[in-house]
mmCIF file of C-alpha atoms in Angstrom:
data_model
loop_
_atom_site.group_PDB
_atom_site.id
_atom_site.type_symbol
_atom_site.label_atom_id
_atom_site.label_comp_id
_atom_site.label_asym_id
_atom_site.label_seq_id
_atom_site.Cartn_x
_atom_site.Cartn_y
_atom_site.Cartn_z
ATOM 1 C CA MET A 1 112.417 238.996 183.137
ATOM 2 C CA THR A 2 115.855 238.281 181.745
ATOM 3 C CA LEU A 3 119.087 240.204 182.212
ATOM 4 C CA THR A 4 118.681 241.600 178.685
ATOM 5 C CA ASP A 5 115.295 243.048 179.602
ATOM 6 C CA VAL A 6 116.659 244.614 182.788
ATOM 7 C CA LEU A 7 119.611 246.169 180.942
ATOM 8 C CA LEU A 8 117.372 247.504 178.177
ATOM 9 C CA VAL A 9 115.045 249.116 180.714
ATOM 10 C CA ALA A 10 117.987 250.595 182.639
ATOM 11 C CA PHE A 11 119.697 252.023 179.559
ATOM 12 C CA GLY A 12 116.348 253.187 178.191
ATOM 13 C CA ALA A 13 115.634 255.047 181.442
ATOM 14 C CA LEU A 14 119.117 256.607 181.332
ATOM 15 C CA THR A 15 118.563 257.679 177.726
ATOM 16 C CA LEU A 16 115.147 259.124 178.517
ATOM 17 C CA ALA A 17 116.437 261.059 181.535
ATOM 18 C CA ALA A 18 119.350 262.456 179.525
ATOM 19 C CA ALA A 19 117.021 263.417 176.656
ATOM 20 C CA VAL A 20 114.795 265.306 179.098
ATOM 21 C CA ARG A 21 117.865 267.146 180.383
ATOM 22 C CA VAL A 22 118.843 268.027 176.803
ATOM 23 C CA VAL A 23 115.602 269.867 176.157
ATOM 24 C CA THR A 24 115.237 271.399 179.625
ATOM 25 C CA SER A 25 118.803 272.652 180.106
ATOM 26 C CA ALA A 26 119.202 276.426 179.907
ATOM 27 C CA HIS A 27 122.876 276.194 178.922
ATOM 28 C CA LEU A 28 123.675 275.117 175.355
ATOM 29 C CA VAL A 29 126.968 273.435 176.161
ATOM 30 C CA ARG A 30 125.402 271.436 178.975
ATOM 31 C CA ALA A 31 122.584 270.432 176.631
ATOM 32 C CA GLY A 32 125.214 269.217 174.160
ATOM 33 C CA LEU A 33 126.917 267.174 176.865
ATOM 34 C CA TRP A 34 123.598 265.654 177.944
ATOM 35 C CA LEU A 35 123.074 264.772 174.281
ATOM 36 C CA VAL A 36 126.318 262.785 174.457
ATOM 37 C CA VAL A 37 124.892 260.838 177.419
ATOM 38 C CA ALA A 38 121.587 260.222 175.590
ATOM 39 C CA LEU A 39 123.315 258.994 172.442
ATOM 40 C CA GLY A 40 125.636 256.847 174.555
ATOM 41 C CA GLY A 41 122.568 255.263 176.151
ATOM 42 C CA VAL A 42 121.202 254.419 172.717
ATOM 43 C CA ALA A 43 124.555 252.856 171.814
ATOM 44 C CA ALA A 44 124.414 250.823 175.030
ATOM 45 C CA CYS A 45 120.951 249.569 174.039
ATOM 46 C CA PHE A 46 122.418 248.454 170.703
ATOM 47 C CA LEU A 47 125.194 246.621 172.562
ATOM 48 C CA VAL A 48 122.646 244.815 174.734
ATOM 49 C CA LEU A 49 120.801 243.760 171.581
ATOM 50 C CA THR A 50 124.107 242.333 170.213
ATOM 51 C CA ALA A 51 124.352 244.862 167.404
ATOM 52 C CA GLU A 52 127.946 245.785 168.198
ATOM 53 C CA PHE A 53 128.769 247.326 164.847
ATOM 54 C CA VAL A 54 125.730 249.616 164.925
ATOM 55 C CA ALA A 55 126.602 250.605 168.514
ATOM 56 C CA TRP A 56 130.132 251.640 167.584
ATOM 57 C CA VAL A 57 128.900 253.472 164.500
ATOM 58 C CA GLN A 58 126.471 255.303 166.802
ATOM 59 C CA VAL A 59 129.348 256.309 169.064
ATOM 60 C CA LEU A 60 131.708 257.304 166.253
ATOM 61 C CA ILE A 61 129.262 259.160 164.026
ATOM 62 C CA TYR A 62 126.807 260.762 166.434
ATOM 63 C CA VAL A 63 128.844 261.210 169.601
ATOM 64 C CA GLY A 64 132.217 261.613 167.952
ATOM 65 C CA ALA A 65 131.257 263.727 164.957
ATOM 66 C CA VAL A 66 127.817 265.310 165.129
ATOM 67 C CA VAL A 67 127.951 266.452 168.759
ATOM 68 C CA VAL A 68 131.514 267.717 168.379
ATOM 69 C CA LEU A 69 130.508 269.568 165.193
ATOM 70 C CA MET A 70 127.537 271.068 167.030
ATOM 71 C CA LEU A 71 129.717 272.216 169.931
ATOM 72 C CA PHE A 72 132.267 273.720 167.538
ATOM 73 C CA ALA A 73 129.491 275.530 165.672
ATOM 74 C CA MET A 74 128.211 276.986 168.946
ATOM 75 C CA MET A 75 131.687 278.140 169.876
ATOM 76 C CA LEU A 76 132.469 279.573 166.438
ATOM 77 C CA THR A 77 129.223 281.519 166.118
ATOM 78 C CA LYS A 78 129.695 282.931 169.606
ATOM 79 C CA ALA A 79 126.138 282.046 170.524
ATOM 80 C CA PRO A 80 125.093 282.868 174.081
ATOM 81 C CA ILE A 81 126.078 279.828 176.098
ATOM 82 C CA GLY A 82 124.270 280.577 179.337
ATOM 83 C CA ALA A 83 120.651 281.317 180.135
ATOM 84 C CA SER A 84 119.364 284.342 178.258
ATOM 85 C CA ALA A 85 116.288 286.500 178.851
ATOM 86 C CA GLU A 86 115.491 286.833 175.140
ATOM 87 C CA MET A 87 115.578 283.065 174.688
ATOM 88 C CA ASP A 88 112.917 282.376 177.326
ATOM 89 C CA ARG A 89 109.575 281.283 175.935
ATOM 90 C CA ALA A 90 106.401 279.888 177.418
ATOM 91 C CA ARG A 91 106.993 276.242 178.222
ATOM 92 C CA TRP A 92 103.420 274.972 178.209
ATOM 93 C CA PRO A 93 103.024 274.918 174.377
ATOM 94 C CA ALA A 94 106.212 272.888 174.035
ATOM 95 C CA ALA A 95 105.116 270.530 176.821
ATOM 96 C CA LEU A 96 101.718 270.140 175.173
ATOM 97 C CA VAL A 97 103.182 269.362 171.743
ATOM 98 C CA GLY A 98 105.852 267.028 173.181
ATOM 99 C CA GLY A 99 103.365 265.194 175.381
ATOM 100 C CA GLY A 100 100.916 264.810 172.480
ATOM 101 C CA ALA A 101 103.634 263.475 170.204
ATOM 102 C CA GLY A 102 104.808 261.074 172.918
ATOM 103 C CA LEU A 103 101.264 259.776 173.507
ATOM 104 C CA ALA A 104 100.668 259.386 169.776
ATOM 105 C CA LEU A 105 103.921 257.432 169.320
ATOM 106 C CA SER A 106 103.140 255.265 172.351
ATOM 107 C CA ALA A 107 99.672 254.475 171.006
ATOM 108 C CA LEU A 108 101.181 253.659 167.615
ATOM 109 C CA MET A 109 103.701 251.256 169.161
ATOM 110 C CA VAL A 110 101.091 249.540 171.310
ATOM 111 C CA GLU A 111 98.795 249.158 168.302
ATOM 112 C CA ALA A 112 101.603 247.876 166.097
ATOM 113 C CA PHE A 113 103.057 245.295 168.483
ATOM 114 C CA ARG A 114 100.341 244.617 171.089
ATOM 115 C CA TRP A 115 103.047 243.780 173.652
ATOM 116 C CA SER A 116 103.696 240.472 171.945
ATOM 117 C CA SER A 117 106.984 238.650 171.834
ATOM 118 C CA VAL A 118 108.355 237.431 168.542
ATOM 119 C CA ASP A 119 110.489 234.319 168.168
ATOM 120 C CA ILE A 120 113.174 235.294 165.691
ATOM 121 C CA GLY A 121 114.664 231.826 165.490
ATOM 122 C CA GLU A 122 117.839 231.461 163.484
ATOM 123 C CA VAL A 123 118.152 234.771 161.680
ATOM 124 C CA GLU A 124 121.373 235.930 160.108
ATOM 125 C CA SER A 125 122.681 238.743 162.265
ATOM 126 C CA GLY A 126 123.493 242.108 160.753
ATOM 127 C CA SER A 127 127.142 241.654 159.952
ATOM 128 C CA ALA A 128 129.408 244.543 159.097
ATOM 129 C CA GLU A 129 129.794 243.215 155.566
ATOM 130 C CA ARG A 130 126.044 243.135 154.975
ATOM 131 C CA LEU A 131 125.500 246.563 156.545
ATOM 132 C CA GLY A 132 128.397 248.053 154.554
ATOM 133 C CA GLY A 133 126.974 246.595 151.369
ATOM 134 C CA GLU A 134 123.637 248.299 152.053
ATOM 135 C CA VAL A 135 125.116 251.660 153.097
ATOM 136 C CA PHE A 136 127.590 251.910 150.236
ATOM 137 C CA GLY A 137 125.362 250.150 147.707
ATOM 138 C CA SER A 138 121.794 251.372 147.635
ATOM 139 C CA TRP A 139 122.215 254.155 150.252
ATOM 140 C CA VAL A 140 125.411 255.760 148.990
ATOM 141 C CA LEU A 141 123.745 258.950 147.672
ATOM 142 C CA PRO A 142 122.001 259.891 150.954
ATOM 143 C CA PHE A 143 125.211 259.030 152.822
ATOM 144 C CA GLU A 144 127.251 261.403 150.654
ATOM 145 C CA LEU A 145 124.573 264.129 150.789
ATOM 146 C CA LEU A 146 124.688 263.993 154.572
ATOM 147 C CA SER A 147 128.460 264.430 154.572
ATOM 148 C CA VAL A 148 128.154 267.457 152.241
ATOM 149 C CA LEU A 149 125.440 268.913 154.494
ATOM 150 C CA LEU A 150 127.645 268.602 157.580
ATOM 151 C CA LEU A 151 130.589 270.138 155.735
ATOM 152 C CA SER A 152 128.485 273.080 154.522
ATOM 153 C CA ALA A 153 127.206 273.664 158.079
ATOM 154 C CA LEU A 154 130.780 273.867 159.349
ATOM 155 C CA ILE A 155 131.838 276.196 156.510
ATOM 156 C CA GLY A 156 128.766 278.359 157.149
ATOM 157 C CA ALA A 157 129.612 278.651 160.848
ATOM 158 C CA ILE A 158 133.157 279.716 159.990
ATOM 159 C CA ALA A 159 131.923 282.215 157.370
ATOM 160 C CA ILE A 160 129.561 283.822 159.869
ATOM 161 C CA THR A 161 132.282 284.328 162.446
ATOM 162 C CA VAL A 162 135.024 285.660 160.173
ATOM 163 C CA LYS A 163 135.200 289.445 160.361
ATOM 164 C CA LYS A 164 135.565 291.440 157.188
ATOM 165 C CA ARG A 165 138.939 293.063 156.558
ATOM 166 C CA GLY A 166 139.187 296.546 157.947
ATOM 167 C CA THR A 167 136.506 296.104 160.622
ATOM 168 C CA LYS A 168 137.256 295.674 164.286
#
């Protein structure tokens, strides 16, 4: 087992533990902060795999923009931040669905790769120029639609919280 394997397992375990805390936390803000840890773990996995540009994009876009936007939306809509009695639901259906999905994905991965190692040889790494050409070439429409979607979510959160004139 190489150092790369050990680091991938360590960061993968950190990401998995943080993801479990995201979905099991009763407080929304704490869940958002655990999401930052989970996404940071994914970025660390990208760094170990020598995909530095993708790792920093992960940090800037997901941690720096999406999580901050989500936290602002929670604060602007004045959603209940702590544990709430009306938000409690039975946990066993969610555990059943999550466990089934996890087993199905694990079986799919085992079937697809059969735990084999692949010799990649001399492959051109994903440079920033090549990735930028793909994102702003053939993927420019979905990229722009995503930015409009995030903007409309922020505007919607502000519109919900603004009180009408004359009301207290």
